[in-house]
Amino acid sequence: MDKKTAAAVLDEIGTLLEIMGENPFKTRAYGNAARTLLSMPGDLDDIIRDTGLKGVKGIGEGIRERILELHSNGRSAYYEELKAGIPAGLMDMLRIPGMGPKKAKTVYDALGIADIGELEYACHENRLVELPGFGLKTQEKILEGIAFIKKHSGQSLYPAAMSEAEKLIGPILGSGTVIRASIAGSLRRRKETVKDIDVLVSSDDPAAVMELFTTLPDVETVTSRGDTKSSVILKSGIAADLRVVTDVQYPYALHHFTGSKLHNTAMRGRAKDMGLKMNEYGLFRGGEEAPVPCADEAEIFKALGLSFIPPELREDMGEIAAAEKGGLPLLVEETDIRGVLHVHSLYSDGIDEVAELAGAARKMGYGYLGLTDHSPSAAYAGGLKPDDLLRQQAEVDAVNAMYTDIRIFKGAEVDILGDGSLDYAEDVLKGFDFTICSIHSRFNMTEDEATARLVRAVENPYCTILGHPTGRLLLSREGYPVNMKRVIEAAAANGVAIELNAHPLRLDIDWREIMYARRLGVKIAINPDAHNIEGLKVVGYGVGIARKGWLSKDDVLNAMTADELAGWFRSRRK
DNA sequence: GCCGTTTTCGGCCCGACTGTTTTCAGTCG
């Protein structure tokens, strides 16, 4: 082992000890020793041969032994023992500005949070503010810190990329140098995460557009700049490409740059079978110079004998065959959503009052709100004991009496316990209009265990909706492994709906799984999982994913009216 | 854990800054 590696191990031992709350002078001693070692001339072999590391100021008997062990064995039993006792994600957290060993230890001890993804989610749920030494500012600072370290991580969540894209396209459209402009790529297809932002414009003055694009205030660096294509990195860390074409080429280019690659390949194959050649500049009939004229994408599809395929569906998952037969669903729109069903109030880990939430939902045009505070096992989230529930439900009655145009359904987000049973007794469960049942603990399961746990929950007669079925947090935490096909089949057999959690970090159930649920007639509930009024606004992200899953209005539980839904809830209970 | 030494255990770098406190704890450099 070389000097540098050995020093790094010593440093890490110091950090691990610090997290464990060891004497700060002891932890510092490891850091000092690491620095001392690094500053010594020669490589580790030489140092040990020449001095045996004896009489070096800053390296005493204890640390000397550790270095000798590292040198001879290439490893340290002490280091490995320490490491085994502390989750790797906790070490990761120290990369967050403002997050040191003490704070990391606190969130781990108090909330069991062991990686950055969980930490970020916990901040969004206001779970940090109550911890000793923490407050609202600290929580915000940690969120900013997480955003900072995520900056150059390669992938971005849809909302972040979309808001950046809008900042680009606004000035471009407003400049007067472009004829048409659109966001393209995976962002236009509404993928849950995207690698970069693609912008397509048509213009008679490409040079002017390039100049404008590469000098926008949000641009950090220009990675390439040509006549028709430029690439930049934005200050937010997201990469963005701009492509300029003529206005005649625009529809073909828009289709081409929207992708997906697989969809394009399939489309080109189809064109070829019809004696046509298709690329980003046009659709060409055998050897002709001028393309088959198409004013927009719809005309391209029409020229190929297809109905219009919405961008969300262009994933080569059967959309071309369906479009040929006119069999594409009329996709659900955000305006089809009549109410919101997964909302936390001040009673558990939300921060707004029931009446405030109801008022906000009403203003947003929703006809109902399903109140779903946590059950007791979610102690970190202030899960409600039966007594608390009585008070909460009495308040719901009072709020319901206040309004004629919005209805509060009494629900709960009931924890699915380790064995698949639910976290309330039957007499309590009876009192709800509906339940969302979800897993919040014991994530370490095999696929068989997780699947059995979910299936058992779904088979419970008091389970109305299965919540965020994989528990994933996008770009940060894998969900538990689930055989989703079997879970969907269980939901179908038991008349249980499945949640599409619309929080942009979750978007869970995955859109790739939704089609099967639709085929089996399982209703999908597009739920905000809101912990405050602001959180009600994420439903649109869920609608985007529902569209990618081919859902139409009729497949979506909360596209029902309040009366229809009340009837549906009642019918589940029979 | 290291150092220095009145050789057996007490002291070890600290100030700016922030945020949470009500006199201090934690982070950063």
Coordinates of C-alpha atoms (C1' of nucleotides) in Angstrom, one line a residue:
Chain A
M1 CA 0.0 0.0 0.0
D2 CA 1.2 3.5 -0.8
K3 CA 1.5 6.5 1.4
K4 CA -1.4 8.3 0.0
T5 CA -3.8 5.4 0.4
A6 CA -2.7 4.7 4.0
A7 CA -3.2 8.4 4.8
A8 CA -6.7 8.3 3.3
V9 CA -7.5 5.3 5.5
L10 CA -6.3 7.1 8.6
D11 CA -8.3 10.2 7.7
E12 CA -11.4 8.1 7.2
I13 CA -10.9 6.4 10.5
G14 CA -10.8 9.8 12.1
T15 CA -14.1 10.7 10.4
L16 CA -15.7 7.5 11.4
L17 CA -14.7 8.0 15.0
E18 CA -16.1 11.5 14.8
I19 CA -19.4 10.3 13.7
M20 CA -19.4 7.8 16.5
G21 CA -19.0 10.7 18.9
E22 CA -15.4 9.8 20.0
N23 CA -13.2 12.2 21.8
P24 CA -12.5 15.0 19.3
F25 CA -8.8 15.0 20.1
K26 CA -8.6 11.3 19.4
T27 CA -10.3 11.8 16.0
R28 CA -8.0 14.7 15.3
A29 CA -5.0 12.6 16.1
Y30 CA -5.8 10.4 13.1
G31 CA -6.1 13.4 10.8
N32 CA -2.8 14.8 12.2
A33 CA -1.1 11.4 11.6
A34 CA -2.4 11.3 8.1
R35 CA -1.0 14.7 7.3
T36 CA 2.3 13.8 9.0
L37 CA 2.6 10.6 7.0
L38 CA 1.9 12.5 3.7
S39 CA 4.5 15.1 4.5
M40 CA 7.2 12.5 5.0
P41 CA 9.6 12.2 2.1
G42 CA 10.0 8.9 0.2
D43 CA 7.3 6.2 -0.3
L44 CA 5.9 4.0 2.5
D45 CA 8.3 1.2 1.9
D46 CA 11.3 3.5 2.3
I47 CA 9.9 5.2 5.4
I48 CA 9.2 2.0 7.2
R49 CA 12.5 0.4 6.2
D50 CA 14.5 3.5 7.3
T51 CA 12.7 4.6 10.4
G52 CA 10.1 1.9 11.3
L53 CA 8.0 5.0 11.9
K54 CA 9.5 5.4 15.3
G55 CA 10.1 8.8 16.8
V56 CA 7.9 10.6 14.3
K57 CA 6.0 13.4 15.9
G58 CA 2.3 12.9 15.5
I59 CA 2.5 9.2 15.0
G60 CA 2.4 7.3 18.2
E61 CA 2.4 3.7 19.1
G62 CA -1.3 3.1 18.3
I63 CA -1.4 4.7 14.8
R64 CA 2.0 3.3 14.0
E65 CA 0.7 -0.2 14.4
R66 CA -2.3 0.6 12.1
I67 CA 0.1 1.9 9.4
L68 CA 2.3 -1.1 9.7
E69 CA -0.7 -3.4 9.3
L70 CA -1.9 -1.4 6.3
H71 CA 1.6 -1.7 4.8
S72 CA 2.0 -5.4 5.3
N73 CA -1.6 -6.7 4.8
G74 CA -3.0 -3.9 2.6
R75 CA -5.9 -3.6 5.0
S76 CA -6.7 -2.7 8.6
A77 CA -9.0 -4.8 10.8
Y78 CA -9.8 -1.8 13.0
Y79 CA -10.8 0.3 10.0
E80 CA -13.0 -2.4 8.5
E81 CA -14.6 -2.9 11.9
L82 CA -15.5 0.8 12.2
K83 CA -16.7 0.9 8.6
A84 CA -19.0 -2.0 9.1
G85 CA -20.7 -0.2 11.9
I86 CA -21.5 2.9 10.0
P87 CA -23.6 3.0 6.8
A88 CA -21.6 4.2 3.7
G89 CA -24.4 6.7 3.0
L90 CA -23.7 8.4 6.2
M91 CA -20.1 9.1 5.1
D92 CA -21.6 10.4 1.8
M93 CA -23.7 12.9 3.7
L94 CA -20.6 14.6 4.9
R95 CA -20.1 15.9 1.3
I96 CA -23.2 18.1 1.8
P97 CA -22.1 21.6 2.7
G98 CA -23.3 22.4 6.2
M99 CA -23.5 18.8 7.1
G100 CA -20.8 17.5 9.5
P101 CA -20.4 14.4 11.5
K102 CA -22.6 15.6 14.4
K103 CA -25.5 16.4 12.2
A104 CA -25.2 13.3 10.2
K105 CA -25.1 11.3 13.5
T106 CA -28.2 13.1 14.7
V107 CA -30.3 12.4 11.7
Y108 CA -29.1 8.8 11.7
D109 CA -29.8 8.2 15.4
A110 CA -33.1 10.1 15.5
L111 CA -34.6 9.3 12.1
G112 CA -32.6 6.3 10.9
I113 CA -31.7 8.3 7.8
A114 CA -28.6 6.7 6.2
D115 CA -28.2 8.2 2.8
I116 CA -28.5 11.5 1.0
G117 CA -31.7 10.5 -0.9
E118 CA -33.6 9.7 2.3
L119 CA -32.2 12.9 3.9
E120 CA -33.5 15.0 1.0
Y121 CA -36.9 13.4 1.2
A122 CA -37.0 13.9 5.0
C123 CA -36.3 17.6 4.5
H124 CA -39.2 17.8 2.1
E125 CA -41.4 16.2 4.8
N126 CA -40.1 18.7 7.5
R127 CA -38.7 15.9 9.6
L128 CA -35.5 17.7 10.5
V129 CA -36.8 20.8 12.0
E130 CA -37.7 19.3 15.3
L131 CA -34.3 17.7 15.9
P132 CA -32.1 19.2 18.6
G133 CA -29.8 21.8 17.1
F134 CA -31.8 21.8 13.9
G135 CA -34.3 24.3 12.6
L136 CA -36.0 25.5 9.5
K137 CA -32.9 27.3 8.3
T138 CA -30.7 24.2 8.8
Q139 CA -33.2 22.1 6.9
E140 CA -33.2 24.6 4.0
K141 CA -29.4 24.8 4.0
I142 CA -29.2 21.0 3.8
L143 CA -31.6 21.0 0.9
E144 CA -29.5 23.6 -0.8
G145 CA -26.3 21.6 -0.1
I146 CA -27.9 18.5 -1.6
A147 CA -28.9 20.4 -4.7
F148 CA -25.3 21.7 -4.9
I149 CA -23.6 18.3 -4.8
K150 CA -26.2 16.9 -7.2
K151 CA -25.4 19.6 -9.7
H152 CA -23.0 17.7 -11.8
S153 CA -24.2 14.3 -11.2
G154 CA -25.3 13.6 -14.8
Q155 CA -29.0 13.1 -14.5
S156 CA -31.7 15.5 -13.5
L157 CA -35.2 15.2 -12.2
Y158 CA -37.9 16.3 -14.7
P159 CA -39.0 19.4 -12.8
A160 CA -35.5 20.8 -12.5
A161 CA -34.7 20.2 -16.1
M162 CA -38.1 21.6 -17.3
S163 CA -37.7 24.8 -15.3
E164 CA -34.2 25.2 -16.8
A165 CA -35.5 24.5 -20.3
E166 CA -38.2 27.1 -19.9
K167 CA -35.7 29.7 -18.9
L168 CA -33.8 28.9 -22.2
I169 CA -36.8 28.8 -24.5
G170 CA -38.4 32.0 -23.2
P171 CA -35.7 34.4 -24.4
I172 CA -35.1 32.4 -27.6
L173 CA -38.8 32.7 -28.6
G174 CA -38.9 36.3 -27.5
S175 CA -35.8 37.3 -29.5
G176 CA -37.6 37.6 -32.9
T177 CA -34.9 35.6 -34.6
V178 CA -36.7 32.3 -34.6
I179 CA -39.9 31.1 -36.3
R180 CA -40.7 28.1 -34.2
A181 CA -39.1 26.6 -31.1
S182 CA -39.8 23.6 -28.9
I183 CA -38.3 21.5 -26.2
A184 CA -37.4 18.1 -27.6
G185 CA -35.7 15.0 -26.4
S186 CA -36.7 13.0 -23.3
L187 CA -37.9 16.1 -21.6
R188 CA -40.7 16.4 -24.2
R189 CA -41.4 12.7 -23.8
R190 CA -41.8 13.5 -20.1
K191 CA -39.2 11.0 -18.8
E192 CA -39.0 11.1 -15.0
T193 CA -35.2 11.8 -15.3
V194 CA -33.3 13.3 -18.1
K195 CA -29.7 13.6 -19.1
D196 CA -29.9 16.9 -20.9
I197 CA -32.1 19.5 -22.4
D198 CA -32.7 19.5 -26.1
V199 CA -34.1 22.6 -27.7
L200 CA -35.0 22.8 -31.4
V201 CA -35.7 26.0 -33.3
S202 CA -36.3 27.0 -36.9
S203 CA -34.8 30.2 -38.1
D204 CA -33.6 32.1 -41.1
D205 CA -30.7 33.4 -39.2
P206 CA -29.0 30.5 -37.4
A207 CA -25.9 32.5 -36.5
A208 CA -28.0 35.0 -34.5
V209 CA -29.7 32.2 -32.6
M210 CA -26.4 30.6 -31.8
E211 CA -25.0 33.8 -30.5
L212 CA -28.1 34.4 -28.4
F213 CA -28.2 30.8 -27.0
T214 CA -24.5 30.6 -26.0
T215 CA -24.6 34.0 -24.3
L216 CA -27.8 33.5 -22.2
P217 CA -27.3 34.4 -18.6
D218 CA -27.9 30.8 -17.3
V219 CA -25.0 29.5 -19.5
E220 CA -21.9 28.5 -17.5
T221 CA -19.7 27.1 -20.2
V222 CA -20.0 26.6 -24.0
T223 CA -18.8 23.1 -24.8
S224 CA -19.3 23.3 -28.5
R225 CA -20.6 25.9 -31.0
G226 CA -21.3 25.3 -34.6
D227 CA -23.5 26.7 -37.4
T228 CA -26.6 24.5 -36.6
K229 CA -25.8 23.0 -33.2
S230 CA -24.4 24.3 -29.9
S231 CA -23.9 22.6 -26.6
V232 CA -23.6 24.3 -23.2
I233 CA -23.5 23.5 -19.5
L234 CA -25.9 25.6 -17.6
K235 CA -25.1 27.1 -14.2
S236 CA -27.4 24.6 -12.7
G237 CA -25.1 21.8 -14.0
I238 CA -27.5 20.6 -16.6
A239 CA -26.3 20.2 -20.2
A240 CA -28.3 21.7 -23.0
D241 CA -28.2 21.3 -26.8
L242 CA -29.6 23.7 -29.3
R243 CA -30.4 22.6 -32.9
V244 CA -31.3 25.1 -35.6
V245 CA -33.1 24.0 -38.8
T246 CA -35.0 25.7 -41.6
D247 CA -38.7 26.1 -41.0
V248 CA -39.5 23.5 -43.7
Q249 CA -37.3 21.0 -41.9
Y250 CA -38.7 21.8 -38.5
P251 CA -41.4 19.2 -38.2
Y252 CA -39.1 16.3 -39.2
A253 CA -36.4 17.6 -37.0
L254 CA -38.8 17.9 -34.1
H255 CA -39.8 14.3 -34.5
H256 CA -36.3 13.2 -34.9
F257 CA -34.9 15.0 -31.9
T258 CA -37.8 14.1 -29.7
G259 CA -37.0 10.4 -30.1
S260 CA -36.8 8.0 -28.5
K261 CA -34.0 6.4 -30.5
L262 CA -35.9 3.1 -30.6
H263 CA -39.1 4.8 -31.7
N264 CA -37.2 6.6 -34.5
T265 CA -35.6 3.4 -35.6
A266 CA -39.0 1.7 -35.8
M267 CA -40.5 4.7 -37.7
R268 CA -37.6 4.7 -40.2
G269 CA -38.2 1.0 -40.8
R270 CA -41.8 1.6 -41.5
A271 CA -41.0 4.5 -43.9
K272 CA -38.6 2.3 -45.7
D273 CA -41.2 -0.4 -46.1
M274 CA -43.4 2.2 -47.7
G275 CA -40.6 3.2 -50.1
L276 CA -39.7 6.3 -48.2
K277 CA -36.6 7.6 -46.5
M278 CA -36.8 9.4 -43.2
N279 CA -34.3 11.5 -41.4
E280 CA -34.2 14.7 -39.4
Y281 CA -34.4 16.8 -42.6
G282 CA -37.4 15.3 -44.1
L283 CA -39.4 12.3 -45.4
F284 CA -38.3 11.6 -48.9
R285 CA -39.8 9.6 -51.8
G286 CA -37.2 7.5 -53.6
G287 CA -34.5 9.8 -54.9
E288 CA -36.5 13.0 -54.8
E289 CA -34.9 16.2 -53.6
A290 CA -37.9 17.7 -51.9
P291 CA -39.5 16.0 -48.9
V292 CA -43.1 14.9 -48.7
P293 CA -44.6 18.1 -47.5
C294 CA -45.5 18.1 -43.8
A295 CA -46.5 21.2 -41.9
D296 CA -46.3 19.6 -38.5
E297 CA -45.6 16.2 -36.8
A298 CA -49.2 15.1 -37.3
E299 CA -48.8 15.2 -41.0
I300 CA -45.7 13.1 -40.9
F301 CA -47.5 10.4 -39.0
K302 CA -50.4 10.8 -41.4
A303 CA -48.0 10.3 -44.4
L304 CA -46.9 7.1 -42.8
G305 CA -50.5 5.9 -42.3
L306 CA -50.5 6.6 -38.6
S307 CA -52.6 8.6 -36.2
F308 CA -50.7 11.2 -34.2
I309 CA -48.5 9.6 -31.5
P310 CA -48.1 11.9 -28.5
P311 CA -44.5 12.4 -27.5
E312 CA -45.0 10.6 -24.2
L313 CA -45.7 7.3 -26.0
R314 CA -42.7 7.4 -28.3
E315 CA -40.8 4.6 -26.5
D316 CA -41.2 1.8 -29.0
M317 CA -43.6 0.0 -26.7
G318 CA -46.3 -0.8 -29.3
E319 CA -47.3 2.8 -30.1
I320 CA -46.7 2.4 -33.8
A321 CA -48.8 -0.7 -34.2
A322 CA -51.6 0.9 -32.1
A323 CA -51.4 4.1 -34.1
E324 CA -51.8 2.1 -37.3
K325 CA -55.1 0.6 -36.1
G326 CA -56.2 3.9 -34.6
G327 CA -56.0 2.1 -31.2
L328 CA -54.1 4.7 -29.2
P329 CA -55.9 5.8 -26.0
L330 CA -57.1 9.3 -25.5
L331 CA -54.5 10.2 -22.9
V332 CA -55.5 11.7 -19.5
E333 CA -55.1 15.4 -19.1
E334 CA -54.3 17.4 -16.0
T335 CA -57.7 19.0 -16.3
D336 CA -59.3 15.5 -16.0
I337 CA -58.2 15.3 -12.4
R338 CA -61.1 16.0 -10.0
G339 CA -59.5 15.6 -6.6
V340 CA -56.4 14.7 -4.7
L341 CA -56.1 11.6 -2.5
H342 CA -52.9 11.5 -0.6
V343 CA -52.5 14.5 1.7
H344 CA -50.8 14.9 5.1
S345 CA -51.9 17.6 7.5
L346 CA -50.5 19.1 10.7
Y347 CA -51.9 16.0 12.5
S348 CA -48.9 13.9 11.3
D349 CA -46.0 15.3 9.3
G350 CA -47.7 17.9 7.2
I351 CA -47.4 21.6 8.0
D352 CA -50.8 22.9 7.1
E353 CA -54.2 22.7 8.8
V354 CA -56.9 20.5 7.3
A355 CA -59.0 23.6 6.6
E356 CA -56.1 25.3 4.9
L357 CA -55.4 22.3 2.7
A358 CA -59.1 22.0 1.8
G359 CA -59.3 25.7 1.0
A360 CA -56.2 25.4 -1.3
A361 CA -57.5 22.3 -3.0
R362 CA -60.8 24.0 -3.6
K363 CA -59.1 27.0 -5.1
M364 CA -57.2 24.7 -7.4
G365 CA -60.6 23.5 -8.7
Y366 CA -60.5 20.1 -7.0
G367 CA -63.8 18.6 -5.7
Y368 CA -62.4 16.5 -3.0
L369 CA -59.4 15.9 -0.9
G370 CA -58.4 12.6 0.7
L371 CA -56.8 13.2 4.1
T372 CA -54.2 10.5 4.8
D373 CA -52.1 11.2 7.8
H374 CA -49.7 8.5 8.9
S375 CA -50.5 5.5 11.2
P376 CA -48.7 4.9 14.5
S377 CA -45.8 2.8 13.3
A378 CA -44.6 5.9 11.3
A379 CA -43.6 7.4 14.6
Y380 CA -41.0 9.6 12.9
A381 CA -43.9 11.2 11.0
G382 CA -46.1 11.7 14.0
G383 CA -48.4 8.7 13.1
L384 CA -51.9 9.0 14.6
K385 CA -53.0 6.8 17.4
P386 CA -56.7 6.0 17.5
D387 CA -57.4 8.8 19.9
D388 CA -55.7 11.4 17.7
L389 CA -57.8 10.0 14.8
L390 CA -61.0 10.8 16.6
R391 CA -59.9 14.5 16.9
Q392 CA -58.7 14.6 13.3
Q393 CA -61.9 13.1 12.0
A394 CA -64.1 15.4 14.1
E395 CA -62.2 18.3 12.5
V396 CA -62.8 16.8 9.0
D397 CA -66.5 16.8 9.8
A398 CA -66.3 20.4 10.8
V399 CA -64.4 21.4 7.6
N400 CA -66.8 19.4 5.5
A401 CA -69.6 21.4 7.0
M402 CA -67.8 24.6 5.9
Y403 CA -67.8 23.9 2.2
T404 CA -70.4 22.6 -0.3
D405 CA -68.0 22.4 -3.2
I406 CA -65.2 20.3 -1.8
R407 CA -65.4 17.1 0.2
I408 CA -62.8 15.7 2.6
F409 CA -62.6 12.0 2.6
K410 CA -61.4 10.4 5.8
G411 CA -58.4 8.3 5.1
A412 CA -55.0 7.3 6.4
E413 CA -51.7 6.3 5.0
V414 CA -51.5 3.0 6.8
D415 CA -48.1 1.4 7.2
I416 CA -47.8 -2.1 5.9
L417 CA -46.0 -3.9 8.6
G418 CA -43.2 -6.3 8.1
D419 CA -45.5 -9.3 7.8
G420 CA -47.9 -7.5 5.4
S421 CA -50.5 -6.7 8.0
L422 CA -51.9 -3.2 8.5
D423 CA -51.0 -0.8 11.2
Y424 CA -54.5 -0.3 12.6
A425 CA -57.0 -2.7 14.1
E426 CA -60.1 -3.6 12.2
D427 CA -62.4 -1.4 14.2
V428 CA -60.2 1.6 13.4
L429 CA -59.9 0.7 9.7
K430 CA -63.7 0.5 9.5
G431 CA -63.9 4.2 10.3
F432 CA -62.1 5.3 7.2
D433 CA -63.7 6.2 3.8
F434 CA -60.5 4.8 2.2
T435 CA -56.9 3.9 3.0
I436 CA -53.6 4.2 1.2
C437 CA -51.4 1.3 2.4
S438 CA -47.6 1.7 2.0
I439 CA -44.3 0.5 3.2
H440 CA -42.1 2.9 5.2
S441 CA -39.8 0.6 7.1
R442 CA -37.7 -2.6 6.8
F443 CA -36.6 -2.0 3.2
N444 CA -34.1 -4.8 3.2
M445 CA -36.2 -7.5 1.7
T446 CA -35.7 -10.1 -1.0
E447 CA -38.0 -9.8 -4.0
D448 CA -40.1 -12.7 -2.7
E449 CA -40.4 -11.2 0.7
A450 CA -41.4 -7.7 -0.6
T451 CA -43.8 -9.1 -3.0
A452 CA -45.5 -11.3 -0.4
R453 CA -45.7 -8.4 2.0
L454 CA -47.4 -6.2 -0.6
V455 CA -49.7 -8.9 -1.8
R456 CA -50.9 -9.7 1.7
A457 CA -51.6 -6.0 2.2
V458 CA -53.5 -5.8 -1.0
E459 CA -55.6 -8.8 0.0
N460 CA -56.7 -7.0 3.2
P461 CA -60.3 -5.9 2.7
Y462 CA -59.5 -2.5 4.2
C463 CA -56.8 -1.7 1.7
T464 CA -58.2 0.8 -0.9
I465 CA -55.1 2.0 -2.6
L466 CA -51.6 0.6 -2.6
G467 CA -49.2 3.5 -2.0
H468 CA -45.8 4.1 -3.7
P469 CA -45.3 0.4 -4.5
T470 CA -41.5 0.3 -4.8
G471 CA -40.5 2.9 -2.3
R472 CA -37.9 4.3 -4.7
L473 CA -36.4 7.8 -4.6
L474 CA -35.3 8.8 -8.1
L475 CA -31.6 9.3 -8.6
S476 CA -30.9 8.4 -5.0
R477 CA -32.5 5.3 -3.6
E478 CA -33.5 2.1 -5.3
G479 CA -36.9 0.8 -4.3
Y480 CA -37.2 -2.6 -2.7
P481 CA -37.3 -5.3 -5.3
V482 CA -40.9 -6.2 -6.2
N483 CA -42.4 -8.6 -8.7
M484 CA -44.8 -5.9 -9.9
K485 CA -46.7 -8.2 -12.2
R486 CA -47.8 -10.3 -9.2
V487 CA -48.7 -7.3 -7.2
I488 CA -50.8 -5.9 -10.0
E489 CA -52.5 -9.2 -10.4
A490 CA -53.3 -9.2 -6.7
A491 CA -54.6 -5.7 -7.0
A492 CA -56.8 -6.7 -9.9
A493 CA -58.1 -9.7 -8.0
N494 CA -59.0 -7.7 -4.9
G495 CA -60.3 -4.5 -6.6
V496 CA -57.5 -2.4 -5.1
A497 CA -56.2 0.7 -6.8
I498 CA -52.5 1.4 -7.2
E499 CA -51.0 4.8 -6.5
L500 CA -49.0 6.7 -9.0
N501 CA -47.2 8.8 -6.4
A502 CA -46.8 12.2 -8.3
H503 CA -43.9 13.5 -6.1
P504 CA -41.2 14.1 -8.7
L505 CA -38.7 12.2 -6.5
R506 CA -40.9 9.1 -6.5
L507 CA -43.2 8.8 -9.6
D508 CA -43.9 5.4 -8.3
I509 CA -45.5 3.1 -9.7
D510 CA -43.1 3.3 -12.7
W511 CA -44.7 4.1 -16.1
R512 CA -43.3 0.9 -17.6
E513 CA -45.4 -1.1 -15.2
I514 CA -48.6 0.9 -15.6
M515 CA -49.7 -0.6 -18.9
Y516 CA -50.2 -4.0 -17.3
A517 CA -52.3 -2.6 -14.6
R518 CA -54.4 -0.8 -17.2
R519 CA -54.8 -4.1 -19.1
L520 CA -56.1 -5.8 -16.0
G521 CA -58.5 -2.9 -15.2
V522 CA -56.6 -1.8 -12.1
K523 CA -57.4 1.8 -11.3
I524 CA -54.5 4.2 -10.9
A525 CA -54.7 7.0 -8.3
I526 CA -52.5 10.0 -9.2
N527 CA -51.6 11.2 -5.8
P528 CA -49.6 14.3 -4.7
D529 CA -48.4 12.9 -1.4
A530 CA -48.5 16.5 -0.2
H531 CA -47.1 17.6 3.1
N532 CA -48.2 21.2 2.6
I533 CA -50.3 23.3 0.2
E534 CA -47.4 23.7 -2.2
G535 CA -47.2 19.9 -2.4
L536 CA -50.6 19.7 -3.9
K537 CA -49.2 21.1 -7.1
V538 CA -47.2 18.1 -8.1
V539 CA -50.1 16.2 -9.6
G540 CA -49.2 17.3 -13.1
Y541 CA -45.9 15.4 -12.9
G542 CA -47.9 12.3 -12.1
V543 CA -50.2 13.0 -15.0
G544 CA -47.2 13.1 -17.3
I545 CA -46.1 9.7 -16.1
A546 CA -49.7 8.4 -16.4
R547 CA -49.7 9.5 -20.0
K548 CA -46.4 7.6 -20.5
G549 CA -48.3 4.6 -19.1
W550 CA -51.0 5.0 -21.8
L551 CA -53.7 5.9 -19.2
S552 CA -56.9 7.6 -20.3
K553 CA -59.2 9.4 -18.0
D554 CA -61.3 6.3 -17.3
D555 CA -58.3 4.5 -15.9
V556 CA -57.6 7.1 -13.3
L557 CA -59.3 6.8 -9.9
N558 CA -59.2 10.5 -9.1
A559 CA -60.6 11.5 -12.4
M560 CA -63.9 10.4 -10.9
T561 CA -66.3 12.9 -9.4
A562 CA -66.6 13.0 -5.6
D563 CA -69.9 11.1 -5.7
E564 CA -68.6 8.5 -8.1
L565 CA -65.5 8.0 -5.9
A566 CA -67.6 7.8 -2.7
G567 CA -69.6 5.1 -4.4
W568 CA -66.5 3.3 -5.5
F569 CA -65.0 3.4 -2.0
R570 CA -68.3 1.9 -0.6
S571 CA -68.3 -0.8 -3.2
R572 CA -64.7 -1.8 -2.1
R573 CA -66.1 -2.6 1.3
K574 CA -68.6 -5.2 0.3
Chain B
dG1 C1' -4.6 8.9 20.3
dC2 C1' -0.4 11.8 21.0
dC3 C1' 2.7 14.5 23.6
dG4 C1' 5.5 15.7 27.3
dT5 C1' 7.0 15.1 31.4
dT6 C1' 7.5 17.6 38.1
dT7 C1' 6.8 9.7 34.5
dT8 C1' 1.2 9.2 34.9
dC9 C1' -2.3 12.1 33.2
dG10 C1' -4.0 16.7 31.7
dG11 C1' -4.0 19.3 27.6
dC12 C1' -4.5 19.1 22.9
dC13 C1' -5.7 25.6 17.7
dC14 C1' -9.0 28.6 17.1
dG15 C1' -11.7 32.4 15.2
dA16 C1' -15.6 33.5 12.1
dC17 C1' -19.9 32.4 11.1
dT18 C1' -24.5 30.5 11.4
dG19 C1' -28.3 29.0 13.6
dT20 C1' -30.3 27.7 17.5
dT21 C1' -30.2 29.2 21.6
dT22 C1' -30.7 32.5 25.8
dT23 C1' -25.0 31.1 26.3
dC24 C1' -23.8 27.4 23.1
dA25 C1' -23.0 23.8 19.4
dG26 C1' -21.6 22.7 15.0
dT27 C1' -19.2 23.6 10.7
dC28 C1' -15.6 25.6 8.1
dG29 C1' -11.3 27.0 6.9

